[in-house]
């Protein structure tokens, strides 16, 4: 368990937050009132999760309460142990109010200087609480097994705008300081702590649909409005597939480049990396994925992080069903083929016997950050697709997914509960389900026991072109033409490069010729550029090294930054350069990203900090 708080003795029902953002000191001064329900009689002590928080005072129903901080754990933080001045009986509520301050190094928060933003004038703050970082921002029961509503008031300097993973509820001048504004937010749908999110910066917004605005710095806002213009169509499609959207507003916020993930499904306010602004809507799959989380993940949530595949596998399944409705079944099949390759990549990186490649891993003493990979996404999807094939096709299986969402909405589930419901729903097909090798799918490392037979129509052109390059001798290089890639969609160019990355490195002559004919250096689509630069570095093209390191540091999406650093690090001649560039940029990176790149490059963190 990542959570120290004892969620079987009491549960949080509501949080009332007062947050004062201090951009000079890089801290949040906070006051949180937790409405807690006792689950046992003679209840008089409770433990909250916290990490690097300075706790000033604690009260219970307005009376002072004794508190102490327990021993610090490497990634679980420090238990905040509170003794109530009275006993509760089972079912009674108490309001526990904690006044505290965050640390400048809080893992949930990244404070950006004006130079690190697009506008260069104002500072910026964003949070990323998944999986277990909320405790560094708010003392709480930081587990996905507990869901609560929240209300928040956030004070920021008046040049900045604050937004949260909730519905906006007005603003006013801060009565304590006329140079500041208080923004208010209300989240009436119960949700786990990891979905609490806050952003403050020089934000602007554009309305792009009846329930959707895009938010970002003004430099990106029009580009984002264009890129995400199909959001409402995706939302409607998702509702047809999965049931009504219960969160009211669906806004999208484009973050500064250091945001470590592609997207984050914060309710009412999806976070998105600016690397999806390709200018051709080709990377809108990120939004389809985050929209899908409104049902699988946010409404039905994994009970612990061991069951993360329930969030991600179902979300990828739903995302690809949206693609099927808006594009075609062939497009869904094509995306599934790409996903299988990403899974192969993760299994190769972790090692085929690594228990972290289990669909349901044991995370005893493992930080969820270290376990993060495409396994829960793509092994999860592969299982669901395999079951779809066995049980009667997409319409039949989507019927199950919709029913599963309705059955477990507003709660948290384990793999066991999911499986029991699957058997109950398909009670007339239990003989088929009993033939599934559940142990191999769930609890065995490496690739899945069965590779689904995907339709390769859209992939055939990519396969043919990659094979042609792999088999070409030097004298064949003049047979390639610009039109080879011009006739492919962005998705197919990505697949073509992915196929080449699965093979031994191409000769340098080939890669240089590829650049000469296709001019891949000119592609601004991040997914294409990322794969192309990896391919060049692997073939030991020295001129590509500075481009790869530039991409690794111009943005901070871990999907791109970590492999790019690893590729350069593995190019013996430039190993020191990779380290030098990392150490020079580390201070401006997100704390989770810099921590994981440190591990990838085998940097001794304690030693490197002093350099």
Coordinates of C-alpha atoms in Angstrom, one line a residue:
X1 CA 0.0 0.0 0.0
X2 CA 1.2 3.5 -0.9
X3 CA -1.1 5.0 1.6
X4 CA -0.2 5.2 5.3
X5 CA -3.6 6.5 6.4
X6 CA -5.9 3.7 7.7
X7 CA -8.8 3.8 5.3
X8 CA -10.7 0.9 7.0
X9 CA -11.1 2.9 10.2
X10 CA -12.5 6.1 8.8
X11 CA -13.3 7.7 5.4
X12 CA -13.1 11.3 4.2
X13 CA -16.4 12.6 2.8
X14 CA -15.5 16.2 1.8
X15 CA -12.5 18.6 1.8
X16 CA -12.8 22.3 2.2
X17 CA -9.6 24.0 1.1
X18 CA -8.2 27.5 1.6
X19 CA -5.0 27.8 -0.4
X20 CA -2.7 30.9 -0.5
X21 CA -0.1 30.6 -3.3
X22 CA 3.2 32.2 -2.4
X23 CA 5.3 32.6 -5.6
X24 CA 8.2 34.2 -3.8
X25 CA 8.8 31.3 -1.4
X26 CA 7.4 28.6 -3.7
X27 CA 5.0 27.3 -1.0
X28 CA 1.3 27.0 -0.5
X29 CA 0.0 28.1 2.8
X30 CA -3.1 26.0 3.4
X31 CA -6.0 25.3 5.6
X32 CA -8.0 22.1 4.9
X33 CA -11.1 21.0 6.7
X34 CA -11.7 17.3 6.2
X35 CA -15.2 15.9 7.0
X36 CA -14.3 12.4 8.3
X37 CA -16.8 9.6 9.0
X38 CA -15.8 7.0 11.7
X39 CA -16.2 3.4 10.6
X40 CA -15.8 2.0 14.2
X41 CA -17.0 2.7 17.7
X42 CA -14.8 4.6 20.3
X43 CA -12.9 6.2 17.4
X44 CA -10.5 8.8 18.7
X45 CA -7.3 8.8 16.6
X46 CA -6.7 9.1 12.9
X47 CA -3.8 9.1 10.6
X48 CA -3.5 11.3 7.5
X49 CA -0.9 11.0 4.7
X50 CA 1.5 13.9 4.5
X51 CA 4.9 14.5 2.8
X52 CA 7.3 17.4 3.6
X53 CA 4.4 19.5 5.1
X54 CA 4.9 21.9 8.0
X55 CA 1.9 21.4 10.2
X56 CA 1.0 24.5 12.3
X57 CA -2.1 23.4 14.1
X58 CA -5.0 20.8 14.1
X59 CA -8.5 21.2 15.4
X60 CA -11.5 18.8 15.6
X61 CA -14.9 20.4 15.5
X62 CA -13.2 23.6 16.5
X63 CA -11.4 22.2 19.6
X64 CA -7.6 21.9 19.6
X65 CA -6.3 18.4 18.8
X66 CA -3.0 16.8 19.6
X67 CA -0.9 15.8 16.6
X68 CA 2.5 14.3 15.8
X69 CA 4.4 13.4 12.7
X70 CA 5.6 9.8 12.5
X71 CA 8.8 8.4 10.9
X72 CA 9.5 9.4 7.2
X73 CA 9.3 6.8 4.5
X74 CA 11.2 7.1 1.3
X75 CA 8.1 7.6 -0.9
X76 CA 5.1 7.2 1.3
X77 CA 6.0 10.4 3.2
X78 CA 5.2 11.0 6.9
X79 CA 2.1 9.9 8.8
X80 CA 0.3 12.8 10.5
X81 CA -1.1 11.2 13.6
X82 CA -4.0 13.1 15.2
X83 CA -5.7 12.4 18.6
X84 CA -9.2 13.7 18.8
X85 CA -10.3 15.4 22.1
X86 CA -13.4 13.1 22.2
X87 CA -14.6 9.7 20.9
X88 CA -16.8 9.1 17.9
X89 CA -19.1 6.2 17.4
X90 CA -19.5 4.4 14.1
X91 CA -21.2 6.6 11.5
X92 CA -20.5 9.9 13.2
X93 CA -18.7 12.7 11.4
X94 CA -16.0 15.0 12.6
X95 CA -14.5 18.1 10.9
X96 CA -10.7 18.0 11.3
X97 CA -9.0 21.2 10.3
X98 CA -5.3 21.3 9.6
X99 CA -3.3 24.5 9.1
X100 CA -0.1 23.8 7.2
X101 CA 2.5 24.9 4.7
X102 CA 4.0 22.9 1.8
X103 CA 7.7 22.6 1.1
X104 CA 9.4 24.3 -1.9
X105 CA 10.3 20.8 -3.0
X106 CA 6.8 19.3 -2.7
X107 CA 6.7 16.5 -5.3
X108 CA 3.1 17.4 -6.4
X109 CA 4.0 20.9 -7.4
X110 CA 6.2 22.5 -10.0
X111 CA 6.8 26.2 -9.6
X112 CA 8.0 27.8 -12.9
X113 CA 9.9 31.0 -13.1
X114 CA 8.7 33.5 -15.8
X115 CA 11.6 32.4 -18.0
X116 CA 10.2 28.8 -18.0
X117 CA 6.8 29.9 -19.4
X118 CA 5.8 30.9 -22.9
X119 CA 5.0 34.5 -22.0
X120 CA 8.2 35.1 -20.0
X121 CA 6.5 37.7 -17.8
X122 CA 4.7 35.8 -15.0
X123 CA 5.5 32.8 -12.8
X124 CA 3.3 29.6 -13.1
X125 CA 2.4 26.8 -10.8
X126 CA 0.9 23.4 -11.7
X127 CA 0.2 20.2 -9.7
X128 CA 0.4 16.6 -10.7
X129 CA -0.9 14.4 -7.8
X130 CA -1.1 11.0 -9.5
X131 CA -0.2 8.6 -8.1
X132 CA 0.6 9.4 -4.5
X133 CA 1.8 13.1 -4.5
X134 CA -1.4 14.8 -3.2
X135 CA 0.0 14.3 0.3
X136 CA 2.8 16.8 -0.4
X137 CA 0.1 19.5 -1.2
X138 CA -2.7 18.6 1.2
X139 CA -2.7 16.3 4.3
X140 CA -5.4 13.8 3.4
X141 CA -6.2 10.1 3.0
X142 CA -4.1 9.8 -0.1
X143 CA -5.5 6.5 -1.5
X144 CA -7.7 5.9 -4.6
X145 CA -9.9 3.7 -2.5
X146 CA -11.6 6.7 -0.9
X147 CA -13.7 9.3 -2.8
X148 CA -14.8 12.7 -1.6
X149 CA -16.2 16.0 -2.9
X150 CA -14.3 19.3 -2.4
X151 CA -14.7 23.0 -2.2
X152 CA -11.7 25.3 -2.6
X153 CA -10.8 29.0 -2.3
X154 CA -7.4 29.9 -3.9
X155 CA -5.7 33.3 -3.4
X156 CA -3.2 34.3 -6.2
X157 CA -1.6 37.6 -7.3
X158 CA -4.1 39.6 -9.4
X159 CA -2.1 39.2 -12.7
X160 CA -2.7 35.4 -12.5
X161 CA -5.7 33.2 -13.0
X162 CA -6.3 30.0 -11.0
X163 CA -8.1 26.9 -12.3
X164 CA -8.8 23.6 -10.6
X165 CA -10.2 20.1 -11.3
X166 CA -13.7 21.4 -10.4
X167 CA -16.4 23.7 -11.6
X168 CA -15.6 27.4 -11.3
X169 CA -17.7 29.2 -8.6
X170 CA -16.8 32.9 -8.9
X171 CA -14.0 35.1 -7.8
X172 CA -13.4 38.2 -5.6
X173 CA -10.7 40.5 -4.5
X174 CA -8.8 38.9 -1.5
X175 CA -10.1 40.8 1.6
X176 CA -6.7 40.5 3.2
X177 CA -4.7 41.8 0.2
X178 CA -6.1 44.0 -2.6
X179 CA -3.2 42.9 -4.8
X180 CA -4.6 39.4 -4.9
X181 CA -7.7 37.6 -6.1
X182 CA -9.5 34.6 -4.6
X183 CA -10.9 32.1 -7.1
X184 CA -13.5 29.6 -5.9
X185 CA -14.2 26.0 -7.0
X186 CA -16.8 23.3 -6.3
X187 CA -16.5 19.6 -7.1
X188 CA -19.8 17.9 -6.3
X189 CA -18.9 14.5 -7.7
X190 CA -16.9 12.3 -5.2
X191 CA -13.4 11.6 -6.5
X192 CA -10.1 10.3 -5.2
X193 CA -7.3 12.6 -3.9
X194 CA -5.0 12.0 -6.8
X195 CA -7.5 13.9 -9.0
X196 CA -7.2 17.2 -7.1
X197 CA -5.4 19.6 -9.3
X198 CA -4.5 23.2 -9.4
X199 CA -2.9 25.6 -11.9
X200 CA -2.1 29.3 -11.6
X201 CA -0.5 31.4 -14.3
X202 CA -1.2 34.1 -16.9
X203 CA -4.0 32.0 -18.4
X204 CA -6.5 32.9 -21.1
X205 CA -9.4 30.7 -22.4
X206 CA -11.5 30.3 -25.5
X207 CA -14.9 28.6 -25.7
X208 CA -14.8 25.7 -28.1
X209 CA -18.0 23.9 -27.3
X210 CA -21.2 24.1 -25.1
X211 CA -19.3 22.6 -22.1
X212 CA -15.7 23.2 -23.1
X213 CA -13.1 25.9 -22.9
X214 CA -9.4 25.6 -23.6
X215 CA -7.0 27.3 -21.2
X216 CA -3.4 28.1 -21.7
X217 CA -1.0 31.0 -21.9
X218 CA -2.1 33.4 -24.7
X219 CA 0.9 32.2 -26.9
X220 CA -0.8 28.8 -27.3
X221 CA -4.5 29.5 -26.8
X222 CA -5.6 29.9 -30.5
X223 CA -3.5 26.9 -31.6
X224 CA -5.0 24.9 -28.8
X225 CA -8.6 26.0 -29.7
X226 CA -7.9 24.7 -33.3
X227 CA -6.3 21.5 -32.2
X228 CA -9.1 20.5 -29.8
X229 CA -12.0 21.8 -31.8
X230 CA -13.5 18.3 -32.1
X231 CA -13.7 17.8 -28.3
X232 CA -17.5 18.0 -28.2
X233 CA -17.9 15.4 -30.9
X234 CA -15.6 13.1 -28.9
X235 CA -17.6 13.8 -25.7
X236 CA -20.9 13.0 -27.4
X237 CA -19.5 9.8 -28.9
X238 CA -18.1 8.7 -25.5
X239 CA -21.5 9.4 -23.9
X240 CA -23.2 7.1 -26.6
X241 CA -20.7 4.4 -25.7
X242 CA -20.3 4.7 -22.0
X243 CA -23.3 6.6 -20.6
X244 CA -23.9 10.3 -19.5
X245 CA -21.0 12.6 -18.7
X246 CA -21.5 13.5 -15.1
X247 CA -18.9 16.1 -14.4
X248 CA -20.6 19.1 -16.0
X249 CA -17.8 21.1 -17.6
X250 CA -15.1 19.5 -19.7
X251 CA -12.2 22.0 -20.1
X252 CA -8.7 21.4 -21.5
X253 CA -5.6 23.1 -20.1
X254 CA -2.4 23.2 -22.2
X255 CA 0.5 23.3 -19.8
X256 CA 4.0 24.6 -20.2
X257 CA 6.5 22.2 -21.9
X258 CA 7.9 20.7 -18.6
X259 CA 4.6 18.8 -17.8
X260 CA 5.8 15.2 -17.5
X261 CA 2.9 13.4 -19.0
X262 CA 0.9 13.4 -22.3
X263 CA -2.2 14.3 -20.4
X264 CA -3.8 14.0 -17.0
X265 CA -7.5 13.3 -16.6
X266 CA -8.2 15.8 -13.9
X267 CA -12.0 16.1 -13.6
X268 CA -13.6 19.1 -15.4
X269 CA -10.1 20.1 -16.5
X270 CA -8.0 17.7 -18.6
X271 CA -4.3 18.7 -18.5
X272 CA -2.5 18.3 -21.9
X273 CA 1.1 18.6 -22.9
X274 CA 1.9 21.2 -25.6
X275 CA 3.6 18.4 -27.5
X276 CA 0.2 17.4 -28.8
X277 CA -0.2 20.7 -30.7
X278 CA 0.9 19.2 -34.0
X279 CA -1.1 21.7 -36.1
X280 CA -3.0 18.9 -37.9
X281 CA -5.2 17.4 -35.1
X282 CA -3.3 14.1 -35.6
X283 CA -2.5 13.8 -31.9
X284 CA -6.0 14.4 -30.6
X285 CA -5.9 10.8 -29.4
X286 CA -4.5 12.2 -26.2
X287 CA -7.8 14.1 -25.7
X288 CA -9.9 11.0 -26.6
X289 CA -7.9 9.1 -24.0
X290 CA -8.4 11.8 -21.3
X291 CA -12.1 12.1 -22.1
X292 CA -12.5 8.3 -21.7
X293 CA -11.1 8.6 -18.2
X294 CA -14.2 10.6 -17.2
X295 CA -15.8 7.1 -17.0
X296 CA -12.9 4.6 -16.5
X297 CA -10.6 6.0 -13.8
X298 CA -12.6 9.0 -12.6
X299 CA -16.0 7.5 -12.2
X300 CA -14.8 3.8 -11.7
X301 CA -11.4 3.9 -10.0
X302 CA -8.7 1.3 -9.3
X303 CA -8.9 0.6 -5.5
X304 CA -5.1 0.4 -5.2
X305 CA -2.3 1.2 -7.7
X306 CA -1.7 -2.6 -8.2
X307 CA -5.0 -2.5 -10.2
X308 CA -4.0 0.5 -12.3
X309 CA -4.7 -1.5 -15.5
X310 CA -8.4 -1.2 -14.6
X311 CA -8.1 2.6 -15.1
X312 CA -5.8 2.5 -18.1
X313 CA -6.7 -0.7 -20.0
X314 CA -10.4 0.2 -20.1
X315 CA -9.5 3.8 -21.0
X316 CA -7.4 2.8 -24.0
X317 CA -10.2 0.4 -25.0
X318 CA -12.8 3.2 -24.8
X319 CA -10.4 5.7 -26.5
X320 CA -10.0 3.3 -29.4
X321 CA -13.8 2.7 -29.6
X322 CA -14.2 6.5 -30.0
X323 CA -11.6 6.3 -32.8
X324 CA -13.7 3.5 -34.4
X325 CA -16.8 5.6 -34.3
X326 CA -15.2 8.8 -35.6
X327 CA -12.8 7.2 -38.1
X328 CA -13.2 3.5 -38.8
X329 CA -12.7 0.0 -37.5
X330 CA -9.5 -0.2 -39.5
X331 CA -8.2 2.9 -37.7
X332 CA -8.9 1.2 -34.3
X333 CA -7.0 -1.9 -35.5
X334 CA -4.1 0.2 -36.7
X335 CA -3.9 2.0 -33.3
X336 CA -4.0 -1.4 -31.5
X337 CA -1.0 -2.6 -33.6
X338 CA 1.0 0.5 -32.5
X339 CA 0.0 -0.2 -28.9
X340 CA 1.3 -3.7 -29.1
X341 CA 4.7 -2.3 -30.2
X342 CA 4.7 0.2 -27.3
X343 CA 4.1 -2.8 -25.0
X344 CA 6.9 -4.7 -26.6
X345 CA 9.1 -1.7 -26.0
X346 CA 8.2 -1.5 -22.3
X347 CA 8.8 -5.2 -21.8
X348 CA 12.2 -4.8 -23.5
X349 CA 13.1 -1.9 -21.2
X350 CA 12.0 -3.6 -18.0
X351 CA 13.1 -7.1 -19.0
X352 CA 10.7 -9.9 -19.9
X353 CA 11.1 -11.5 -16.4
X354 CA 10.5 -8.2 -14.5
X355 CA 7.5 -8.6 -12.2
X356 CA 6.6 -4.9 -13.0
X357 CA 5.5 -6.2 -16.4
X358 CA 2.7 -8.2 -14.8
X359 CA -0.7 -6.8 -15.6
X360 CA -1.3 -6.8 -11.8
X361 CA 2.1 -6.2 -10.2
X362 CA 2.9 -6.4 -6.6
X363 CA 3.9 -2.9 -5.5
X364 CA 5.1 -3.8 -2.0
X365 CA 7.9 -1.3 -1.4
X366 CA 7.8 -0.1 -5.0
X367 CA 6.9 3.5 -5.8
X368 CA 4.1 3.8 -8.4
X369 CA 6.3 6.3 -10.2
X370 CA 9.0 3.7 -10.8
X371 CA 6.4 1.2 -12.0
X372 CA 4.9 3.6 -14.6
X373 CA 5.0 2.2 -18.2
X374 CA 2.8 1.3 -21.1
X375 CA 2.1 -2.2 -19.5
X376 CA -1.1 -1.4 -17.7
X377 CA -2.3 0.5 -20.8
X378 CA -1.4 -1.9 -23.6
X379 CA -1.4 -5.3 -21.8
X380 CA -4.7 -4.2 -20.3
X381 CA -6.1 -3.2 -23.8
X382 CA -4.8 -6.5 -25.3
X383 CA -6.7 -8.5 -22.7
X384 CA -9.9 -6.6 -23.3
X385 CA -9.5 -6.9 -27.0
X386 CA -8.8 -10.7 -26.7
X387 CA -12.0 -11.0 -24.5
X388 CA -13.9 -9.0 -27.1
X389 CA -12.9 -11.5 -29.8
X390 CA -13.8 -14.5 -27.7
X391 CA -17.1 -13.2 -26.5
X392 CA -18.8 -11.9 -29.7
X393 CA -17.2 -8.7 -31.0
X394 CA -17.0 -5.0 -30.3
X395 CA -20.8 -4.3 -29.8
X396 CA -21.2 -7.2 -27.4
X397 CA -18.1 -6.4 -25.4
X398 CA -18.8 -2.6 -25.3
X399 CA -22.1 -3.6 -23.7
X400 CA -20.2 -5.2 -20.9
X401 CA -17.9 -2.2 -20.4
X402 CA -20.9 0.2 -20.2
X403 CA -22.6 -2.1 -17.7
X404 CA -19.4 -2.4 -15.7
X405 CA -19.2 1.4 -15.5
X406 CA -22.8 1.7 -14.4
X407 CA -22.4 -1.0 -11.8
X408 CA -19.3 0.4 -10.2
X409 CA -19.8 4.2 -10.8
X410 CA -18.7 6.4 -7.9
X411 CA -16.7 3.5 -6.3
X412 CA -13.2 1.9 -6.4
X413 CA -12.7 -1.7 -7.6
X414 CA -10.1 -4.5 -7.7
X415 CA -9.3 -6.9 -10.5
X416 CA -11.2 -9.6 -8.6
X417 CA -14.4 -7.6 -8.5
X418 CA -14.0 -6.7 -12.2
X419 CA -13.5 -10.4 -13.1
X420 CA -16.4 -11.6 -10.9
X421 CA -18.7 -9.0 -12.7
X422 CA -17.4 -10.2 -16.1
X423 CA -18.3 -13.8 -15.2
X424 CA -21.8 -12.7 -14.0
X425 CA -22.5 -10.6 -17.1
X426 CA -21.4 -13.3 -19.5
X427 CA -23.0 -16.1 -17.4
X428 CA -24.1 -18.0 -20.6
X429 CA -20.5 -17.9 -21.8
X430 CA -18.7 -19.1 -18.7
X431 CA -17.2 -22.1 -20.6
X432 CA -15.3 -19.6 -22.9
X433 CA -14.2 -17.5 -19.9
X434 CA -12.9 -20.6 -18.1
X435 CA -10.6 -21.4 -21.0
X436 CA -8.8 -18.0 -20.6
X437 CA -5.4 -18.4 -19.0
X438 CA -6.0 -15.8 -16.3
X439 CA -2.8 -16.5 -14.5
X440 CA -0.7 -15.9 -17.6
X441 CA -2.6 -12.7 -18.4
X442 CA -2.6 -11.2 -14.9
X443 CA 0.3 -12.5 -12.8
X444 CA 3.0 -13.5 -15.3
X445 CA 5.7 -11.1 -16.5
X446 CA 6.5 -10.4 -20.2
X447 CA 4.3 -10.2 -23.3
X448 CA 0.7 -11.6 -23.1
X449 CA 0.1 -15.3 -23.7
X450 CA -1.9 -14.6 -26.9
X451 CA -1.2 -12.0 -29.6
X452 CA -4.5 -10.9 -31.1
X453 CA -4.8 -11.0 -34.9
X454 CA -5.2 -7.3 -35.8
X455 CA -6.3 -6.1 -39.2
X456 CA -3.1 -4.8 -40.9
X457 CA -4.7 -2.9 -43.8
X458 CA -3.4 0.5 -42.6
X459 CA -0.2 -1.0 -41.3
X460 CA 0.7 -2.8 -44.6
X461 CA 2.1 0.3 -46.3
X462 CA 4.3 1.0 -43.2
X463 CA 5.5 -2.6 -43.1
X464 CA 6.4 -2.6 -46.8
X465 CA 8.3 0.7 -46.6
X466 CA 10.2 -0.3 -43.4
X467 CA 11.1 -3.7 -44.9
X468 CA 12.4 -2.0 -48.1
X469 CA 14.7 0.2 -46.0
X470 CA 15.9 -2.7 -43.9
X471 CA 16.8 -4.8 -46.9
X472 CA 18.2 -2.1 -49.1
X473 CA 21.9 -2.3 -50.1
X474 CA 23.8 1.0 -50.7
X475 CA 23.1 0.7 -54.5
X476 CA 19.3 0.5 -53.8
X477 CA 19.2 3.8 -52.0
X478 CA 18.3 5.8 -55.1
X479 CA 15.0 3.9 -55.5
X480 CA 13.4 5.7 -52.6
X481 CA 11.3 8.8 -53.3
X482 CA 9.7 11.7 -51.4
X483 CA 6.3 10.3 -52.2
X484 CA 7.0 7.2 -50.1
X485 CA 6.1 9.2 -47.0
X486 CA 4.0 11.9 -48.5
X487 CA 1.2 9.4 -49.2
X488 CA 1.2 8.2 -45.5
X489 CA -0.8 9.8 -42.7
X490 CA 1.0 11.1 -39.7
X491 CA -0.1 8.0 -37.8
X492 CA 1.5 5.8 -40.5
X493 CA 4.8 7.7 -40.5
X494 CA 4.9 7.1 -36.7
X495 CA 4.3 3.4 -37.3
X496 CA 7.0 3.2 -40.1
X497 CA 9.6 4.7 -37.7
X498 CA 8.4 2.5 -34.8
X499 CA 9.0 -0.6 -37.0
X500 CA 12.5 0.5 -37.8
X501 CA 13.2 1.1 -34.1
X502 CA 12.3 -2.6 -33.4
X503 CA 15.1 -3.8 -35.6
X504 CA 18.9 -3.5 -35.5
X505 CA 20.1 0.0 -36.2
X506 CA 20.2 1.0 -39.9
X507 CA 23.5 1.8 -41.5
X508 CA 24.4 5.5 -41.2
X509 CA 24.4 5.8 -45.0
X510 CA 20.7 4.8 -45.0
X511 CA 19.6 7.2 -42.3
X512 CA 21.4 10.1 -44.0
X513 CA 19.7 9.2 -47.3
X514 CA 16.3 9.1 -45.5
X515 CA 16.9 12.6 -44.3
X516 CA 18.0 13.7 -47.8
X517 CA 14.8 12.3 -49.4
X518 CA 12.1 12.6 -46.7
X519 CA 13.5 15.6 -44.8
X520 CA 12.3 14.2 -41.5
X521 CA 14.2 16.8 -39.6
X522 CA 11.5 19.3 -40.8
X523 CA 8.6 17.4 -39.1
X524 CA 7.3 19.2 -36.1
X525 CA 4.9 16.5 -35.0
X526 CA 6.5 15.4 -31.7
X527 CA 5.7 11.7 -32.0
X528 CA 7.4 11.6 -35.4
X529 CA 10.4 13.7 -34.4
X530 CA 11.0 11.7 -31.2
X531 CA 11.2 8.4 -33.2
X532 CA 13.2 9.9 -36.0
X533 CA 15.9 11.3 -33.6
X534 CA 16.1 8.0 -31.7
X535 CA 16.7 6.2 -35.0
X536 CA 19.4 8.7 -36.0
X537 CA 21.3 8.4 -32.6
X538 CA 21.1 4.6 -32.8
X539 CA 22.7 4.6 -36.2
X540 CA 25.5 6.8 -34.6
X541 CA 24.7 9.9 -36.6
X542 CA 26.6 12.5 -34.6
X543 CA 24.8 15.5 -36.0
X544 CA 21.6 14.2 -34.5
X545 CA 22.9 14.2 -31.0
X546 CA 22.4 17.9 -30.3
X547 CA 18.9 17.7 -31.9
X548 CA 18.0 14.8 -29.6
X549 CA 19.3 16.5 -26.5
X550 CA 17.5 19.7 -27.5
X551 CA 14.2 17.8 -27.8
X552 CA 14.8 16.1 -24.5
X553 CA 15.2 19.4 -22.8
X554 CA 12.9 21.7 -24.8
X555 CA 9.9 19.8 -23.4
X556 CA 9.7 17.5 -20.4
X557 CA 7.2 14.8 -21.4
X558 CA 8.7 11.6 -19.9
X559 CA 7.6 9.5 -22.8
X560 CA 10.1 11.5 -25.0
X561 CA 12.6 12.9 -22.5
X562 CA 13.7 9.6 -20.9
X563 CA 14.3 7.5 -24.1
X564 CA 16.1 10.4 -25.8
X565 CA 18.5 10.8 -22.9
X566 CA 18.9 7.0 -22.8
X567 CA 19.7 6.8 -26.5
X568 CA 22.4 9.5 -26.3
X569 CA 23.8 8.0 -23.0
X570 CA 24.1 4.6 -24.8
X571 CA 26.2 6.3 -27.6
X572 CA 29.5 5.8 -25.8
X573 CA 31.2 8.9 -27.4
X574 CA 28.4 11.2 -26.1
X575 CA 27.7 9.7 -22.7
X576 CA 29.4 12.6 -20.9
X577 CA 27.5 15.0 -23.1
X578 CA 24.2 13.5 -22.1
X579 CA 25.2 13.8 -18.4
X580 CA 26.4 17.4 -18.8
X581 CA 23.2 18.5 -20.6
X582 CA 21.0 16.7 -18.0
X583 CA 22.8 18.3 -15.1
X584 CA 22.6 21.7 -16.8
X585 CA 18.9 21.4 -17.2
X586 CA 17.9 19.5 -14.2
X587 CA 16.9 22.5 -12.1
X588 CA 14.2 23.4 -14.6
X589 CA 12.8 19.9 -14.9
X590 CA 9.8 18.5 -13.1
X591 CA 10.9 16.7 -9.9
X592 CA 9.5 13.3 -11.0
X593 CA 11.1 13.6 -14.5
X594 CA 14.5 14.6 -13.1
X595 CA 14.4 11.8 -10.5
X596 CA 13.7 9.2 -13.1
X597 CA 16.2 10.5 -15.7
X598 CA 18.8 10.5 -12.8
X599 CA 18.1 6.8 -12.4
X600 CA 18.3 6.1 -16.2
X601 CA 21.7 7.9 -16.4
X602 CA 22.9 6.3 -13.2
X603 CA 23.5 9.8 -11.7
X604 CA 24.3 9.7 -8.0
X605 CA 21.7 12.2 -6.9
X606 CA 23.4 13.2 -3.6
X607 CA 26.7 13.7 -5.3
X608 CA 25.3 15.4 -8.4
X609 CA 23.4 18.0 -6.4
X610 CA 26.6 19.6 -5.3
X611 CA 28.1 19.9 -8.8

